[in-house]
PDB file of C-alpha atoms in Angstrom:
ATOM      1  CA  MET A  21      -5.028  22.780  23.119  1.00 52.00           C
ATOM      2  CA  GLY A  22      -7.077  22.533  19.919  1.00 53.00           C
ATOM      3  CA  THR A  23      -7.510  19.584  17.587  1.00 54.00           C
ATOM      4  CA  LYS A  24      -4.938  21.008  15.186  1.00 57.00           C
ATOM      5  CA  ASP A  25      -2.401  21.357  18.019  1.00 57.00           C
ATOM      6  CA  ILE A  26      -3.026  17.770  19.148  1.00 52.00           C
ATOM      7  CA  LYS A  27      -2.485  16.485  15.591  1.00 55.00           C
ATOM      8  CA  GLN A  28       0.738  18.495  15.296  1.00 58.00           C
ATOM      9  CA  SER A  29       1.957  17.193  18.653  1.00 55.00           C
ATOM     10  CA  LEU A  30       1.183  13.575  17.716  1.00 57.00           C
ATOM     11  CA  LYS A  31       2.836  14.052  14.327  1.00 56.00           C
ATOM     12  CA  MET A  32       6.021  15.380  15.932  1.00 57.00           C
ATOM     13  CA  LYS A  33       6.088  12.516  18.433  1.00 52.00           C
ATOM     14  CA  LEU A  34       5.588   9.947  15.674  1.00 51.00           C
ATOM     15  CA  LYS A  35       8.496  11.449  13.743  1.00 51.00           C
ATOM     16  CA  GLN A  36      10.742  11.404  16.794  1.00 49.00           C
ATOM     17  CA  ASP A  37       9.863   8.062  18.348  1.00 48.00           C
ATOM     18  CA  ARG A  38       9.016   4.928  16.403  1.00 48.00           C
ATOM     19  CA  ASN A  39       8.149   3.169  19.679  1.00 51.00           C
ATOM     20  CA  LEU A  40       5.631   5.766  20.804  1.00 54.00           C
ATOM     21  CA  GLN A  41       3.408   4.476  23.595  1.00 58.00           C
ATOM     22  CA  LEU A  42      -0.223   5.217  22.827  1.00 60.00           C
ATOM     23  CA  PRO A  43      -3.229   5.055  25.131  1.00 62.00           C
ATOM     24  CA  ASP A  44      -4.814   1.602  25.411  1.00 62.00           C
ATOM     25  CA  ASP A  45      -8.144   2.860  24.113  1.00 69.00           C
ATOM     26  CA  ILE A  46      -6.828   4.296  20.834  1.00 79.00           C
ATOM     27  CA  GLU A  47      -8.672   2.969  17.817  1.00 89.00           C
ATOM     28  CA  PRO A  48      -6.697   1.260  15.048  1.00 88.00           C
ATOM     29  CA  SER A  49      -8.958   2.992  12.545  1.00 90.00           C
ATOM     30  CA  ALA A  50      -7.922   6.383  13.935  1.00 91.00           C
ATOM     31  CA  MET A  51      -4.233   5.550  13.510  1.00 93.00           C
ATOM     32  CA  LEU A  52      -4.903   4.278   9.982  1.00 95.00           C
ATOM     33  CA  ALA A  53      -6.837   7.429   9.111  1.00 94.00           C
ATOM     34  CA  LEU A  54      -3.975   9.577  10.377  1.00 93.00           C
ATOM     35  CA  GLY A  55      -1.515   7.461   8.378  1.00 94.00           C
ATOM     36  CA  LEU A  56      -3.563   7.815   5.191  1.00 94.00           C
ATOM     37  CA  ARG A  57      -3.753  11.566   5.729  1.00 95.00           C
ATOM     38  CA  GLU A  58      -0.002  11.802   6.184  1.00 95.00           C
ATOM     39  CA  MET A  59       0.528   9.711   3.061  1.00 95.00           C
ATOM     40  CA  ARG A  60      -1.694  12.089   1.064  1.00 94.00           C
ATOM     41  CA  ILE A  61       0.308  15.115   2.170  1.00 94.00           C
ATOM     42  CA  GLY A  62       3.572  13.345   1.396  1.00 93.00           C
ATOM     43  CA  ASP A  63       5.007  12.591   4.827  1.00 94.00           C
ATOM     44  CA  ILE A  64       5.603   8.890   4.205  1.00 95.00           C
ATOM     45  CA  SER A  65       7.730   8.214   7.298  1.00 93.00           C
ATOM     46  CA  VAL A  66       5.007   9.512   9.633  1.00 94.00           C
ATOM     47  CA  ALA A  67       2.386   7.660   7.584  1.00 95.00           C
ATOM     48  CA  MET A  68       4.366   4.438   7.943  1.00 96.00           C
ATOM     49  CA  ASN A  69       4.648   4.901  11.720  1.00 95.00           C
ATOM     50  CA  CYS A  70       0.894   5.485  12.045  1.00 94.00           C
ATOM     51  CA  ILE A  71       0.035   2.503   9.875  1.00 96.00           C
ATOM     52  CA  ASN A  72       2.461   0.298  11.801  1.00 95.00           C
ATOM     53  CA  LYS A  73       0.783   1.375  15.038  1.00 94.00           C
ATOM     54  CA  ALA A  74      -2.621   0.528  13.531  1.00 94.00           C
ATOM     55  CA  LEU A  75      -1.302  -2.915  12.568  1.00 95.00           C
ATOM     56  CA  ASP A  76       0.141  -3.413  16.053  1.00 93.00           C
ATOM     57  CA  LEU A  77      -3.363  -2.850  17.397  1.00 92.00           C
ATOM     58  CA  GLU A  78      -5.150  -4.873  14.685  1.00 91.00           C
ATOM     59  CA  PRO A  79      -2.661  -7.176  12.860  1.00 90.00           C
ATOM     60  CA  THR A  80      -5.176  -8.491  10.322  1.00 87.00           C
ATOM     61  CA  ASP A  81      -6.540  -5.116   9.162  1.00 91.00           C
ATOM     62  CA  ASN A  82      -6.464  -5.509   5.385  1.00 92.00           C
ATOM     63  CA  ASN A  83      -6.866  -1.792   4.748  1.00 93.00           C
ATOM     64  CA  ALA A  84      -3.808  -1.103   6.879  1.00 95.00           C
ATOM     65  CA  LEU A  85      -1.833  -3.837   5.086  1.00 96.00           C
ATOM     66  CA  ILE A  86      -2.784  -2.326   1.723  1.00 96.00           C
ATOM     67  CA  ALA A  87      -1.844   1.170   2.928  1.00 96.00           C
ATOM     68  CA  ARG A  88       1.511  -0.082   4.226  1.00 97.00           C
ATOM     69  CA  SER A  89       2.097  -1.797   0.884  1.00 97.00           C
ATOM     70  CA  LYS A  90       1.612   1.564  -0.826  1.00 96.00           C
ATOM     71  CA  CYS A  91       4.007   3.210   1.653  1.00 97.00           C
ATOM     72  CA  HIS A  92       6.647   0.583   0.927  1.00 97.00           C
ATOM     73  CA  LEU A  93       6.301   1.249  -2.800  1.00 97.00           C
ATOM     74  CA  LEU A  94       6.665   4.983  -2.212  1.00 95.00           C
ATOM     75  CA  LEU A  95       9.784   4.294  -0.151  1.00 95.00           C
ATOM     76  CA  GLY A  96      11.266   2.094  -2.898  1.00 96.00           C
ATOM     77  CA  GLU A  97      10.817  -1.185  -1.006  1.00 97.00           C
ATOM     78  CA  PRO A  98       8.897  -3.384  -3.485  1.00 97.00           C
ATOM     79  CA  GLN A  99       9.675  -6.692  -1.723  1.00 97.00           C
ATOM     80  CA  LYS A 100       8.052  -5.475   1.490  1.00 97.00           C
ATOM     81  CA  ALA A 101       5.161  -4.029  -0.523  1.00 97.00           C
ATOM     82  CA  LEU A 102       4.652  -7.425  -2.150  1.00 97.00           C
ATOM     83  CA  GLN A 103       4.560  -9.171   1.242  1.00 96.00           C
ATOM     84  CA  ASP A 104       1.908  -6.800   2.603  1.00 96.00           C
ATOM     85  CA  ALA A 105      -0.228  -7.088  -0.551  1.00 95.00           C
ATOM     86  CA  GLU A 106      -0.022 -10.884  -0.426  1.00 94.00           C
ATOM     87  CA  ASN A 107      -0.962 -10.881   3.273  1.00 93.00           C
ATOM     88  CA  ALA A 108      -3.997  -8.738   2.491  1.00 93.00           C
ATOM     89  CA  LEU A 109      -5.035 -11.107  -0.306  1.00 92.00           C
ATOM     90  CA  ARG A 110      -4.900 -14.114   2.051  1.00 89.00           C
ATOM     91  CA  HIS A 111      -7.916 -12.851   3.992  1.00 79.00           C
ATOM     92  CA  LYS A 112     -11.459 -12.771   2.686  1.00 70.00           C
ATOM     93  CA  ILE A 113     -12.093  -9.146   1.848  1.00 69.00           C
ATOM     94  CA  LYS A 114     -14.526  -7.049  -0.143  1.00 69.00           C
ATOM     95  CA  ASN A 115     -14.057  -6.599  -3.894  1.00 61.00           C
ATOM     96  CA  ALA A 116     -12.782  -3.027  -3.548  1.00 70.00           C
ATOM     97  CA  SER A 117     -10.103  -4.111  -1.090  1.00 85.00           C
ATOM     98  CA  ILE A 118      -9.214  -7.158  -3.187  1.00 90.00           C
ATOM     99  CA  ALA A 119      -8.758  -4.871  -6.174  1.00 91.00           C
ATOM    100  CA  ASN A 120      -6.520  -2.514  -4.175  1.00 92.00           C
ATOM    101  CA  ALA A 121      -4.449  -5.398  -2.829  1.00 94.00           C
ATOM    102  CA  MET A 122      -4.085  -6.814  -6.348  1.00 95.00           C
ATOM    103  CA  TYR A 123      -3.056  -3.440  -7.667  1.00 97.00           C
ATOM    104  CA  TYR A 124      -0.279  -3.048  -5.108  1.00 97.00           C
ATOM    105  CA  LYS A 125       0.824  -6.642  -5.649  1.00 97.00           C
ATOM    106  CA  ALA A 126       1.008  -5.955  -9.387  1.00 98.00           C
ATOM    107  CA  GLU A 127       2.907  -2.721  -8.766  1.00 98.00           C
ATOM    108  CA  ALA A 128       5.368  -4.445  -6.435  1.00 98.00           C
ATOM    109  CA  LEU A 129       5.954  -7.218  -8.975  1.00 98.00           C
ATOM    110  CA  TYR A 130       6.479  -4.610 -11.685  1.00 98.00           C
ATOM    111  CA  HIS A 131       9.055  -2.785  -9.546  1.00 97.00           C
ATOM    112  CA  LEU A 132      10.770  -6.115  -8.896  1.00 97.00           C
ATOM    113  CA  SER A 133      10.997  -6.517 -12.714  1.00 96.00           C
ATOM    114  CA  ASP A 134       8.635  -9.505 -12.738  1.00 97.00           C
ATOM    115  CA  PHE A 135       6.680  -8.010 -15.620  1.00 97.00           C
ATOM    116  CA  GLU A 136       4.841 -11.185 -16.621  1.00 97.00           C
ATOM    117  CA  MET A 137       3.361 -11.768 -13.157  1.00 97.00           C
ATOM    118  CA  SER A 138       2.582  -8.076 -12.741  1.00 98.00           C
ATOM    119  CA  LEU A 139       0.654  -8.277 -16.015  1.00 98.00           C
ATOM    120  CA  VAL A 140      -1.307 -11.252 -14.642  1.00 97.00           C
ATOM    121  CA  TYR A 141      -2.305  -9.296 -11.527  1.00 97.00           C
ATOM    122  CA  TYR A 142      -3.151  -6.135 -13.465  1.00 97.00           C
ATOM    123  CA  TYR A 143      -5.500  -8.274 -15.595  1.00 96.00           C
ATOM    124  CA  ARG A 144      -7.016  -9.981 -12.552  1.00 95.00           C
ATOM    125  CA  GLY A 145      -7.655  -6.632 -10.929  1.00 94.00           C
ATOM    126  CA  MET A 146      -9.129  -5.245 -14.134  1.00 94.00           C
ATOM    127  CA  LYS A 147     -11.544  -8.175 -14.201  1.00 94.00           C
ATOM    128  CA  ILE A 148     -12.753  -7.307 -10.680  1.00 90.00           C
ATOM    129  CA  ARG A 149     -12.820  -3.518 -11.154  1.00 92.00           C
ATOM    130  CA  PRO A 150     -12.911  -2.683 -14.886  1.00 92.00           C
ATOM    131  CA  GLU A 151     -13.669   0.971 -14.135  1.00 94.00           C
ATOM    132  CA  TYR A 152     -10.399   1.375 -12.213  1.00 92.00           C
ATOM    133  CA  GLY A 153      -8.146   3.062 -14.795  1.00 95.00           C
ATOM    134  CA  GLN A 154      -4.956   2.228 -12.913  1.00 96.00           C
ATOM    135  CA  PHE A 155      -5.294  -1.390 -14.025  1.00 97.00           C
ATOM    136  CA  ARG A 156      -5.456  -0.457 -17.710  1.00 96.00           C
ATOM    137  CA  LEU A 157      -2.381   1.723 -17.313  1.00 97.00           C
ATOM    138  CA  GLY A 158      -0.620  -1.108 -15.481  1.00 97.00           C
ATOM    139  CA  VAL A 159      -1.469  -3.595 -18.242  1.00 97.00           C
ATOM    140  CA  GLN A 160      -0.036  -1.216 -20.819  1.00 97.00           C
ATOM    141  CA  LYS A 161       3.182  -0.502 -18.918  1.00 97.00           C
ATOM    142  CA  ALA A 162       3.758  -4.210 -18.185  1.00 97.00           C
ATOM    143  CA  LYS A 163       3.183  -5.074 -21.864  1.00 97.00           C
ATOM    144  CA  ASP A 164       5.578  -2.305 -22.900  1.00 96.00           C
ATOM    145  CA  ALA A 165       8.230  -3.558 -20.480  1.00 96.00           C
ATOM    146  CA  ILE A 166       7.906  -7.114 -21.808  1.00 96.00           C
ATOM    147  CA  GLN A 167       8.115  -5.910 -25.404  1.00 95.00           C
ATOM    148  CA  ASN A 168      11.194  -3.816 -24.598  1.00 94.00           C
ATOM    149  CA  ILE A 169      12.901  -6.863 -23.139  1.00 92.00           C
ATOM    150  CA  LEU A 170      11.998  -8.978 -26.155  1.00 92.00           C
ATOM    151  CA  ARG A 171      13.371  -6.324 -28.544  1.00 90.00           C
ATOM    152  CA  LYS A 172      16.695  -6.280 -26.683  1.00 84.00           C
ATOM    153  CA  ASN A 173      17.081 -10.041 -27.020  1.00 69.00           C
TER     154      ASN A 173
END
């Protein structure tokens, strides 16, 4: 059985069984990598299962929390995305990870229609990573949403 066959087999098992028993020596980083790959190709349910398994193995993995936050946003669950982003921000992490966590927190707040707080977090993230264009776009969309609300009133 080749590597491709093993990946396909694992993918099918993850789709079928959310409580899949994995070997004790499996690396959380391997499960996270598989989850990120599945997210990139658009299979969010499999990605979520992989990321959840990675978090079962390493509950404080900030990269996994950030990835799960993104999955929740893609699944239309902004409250859960907000919780994961906030959990990631509670731990001391590198600037790149802080910026990613702030971005997903801002996105979750935006999707929860808390445009003012999302604007705050887009600005905070932009201060940390000014080259990250997503923050500028987020600032603009949050400002537009606030202005639209003000025009209606």
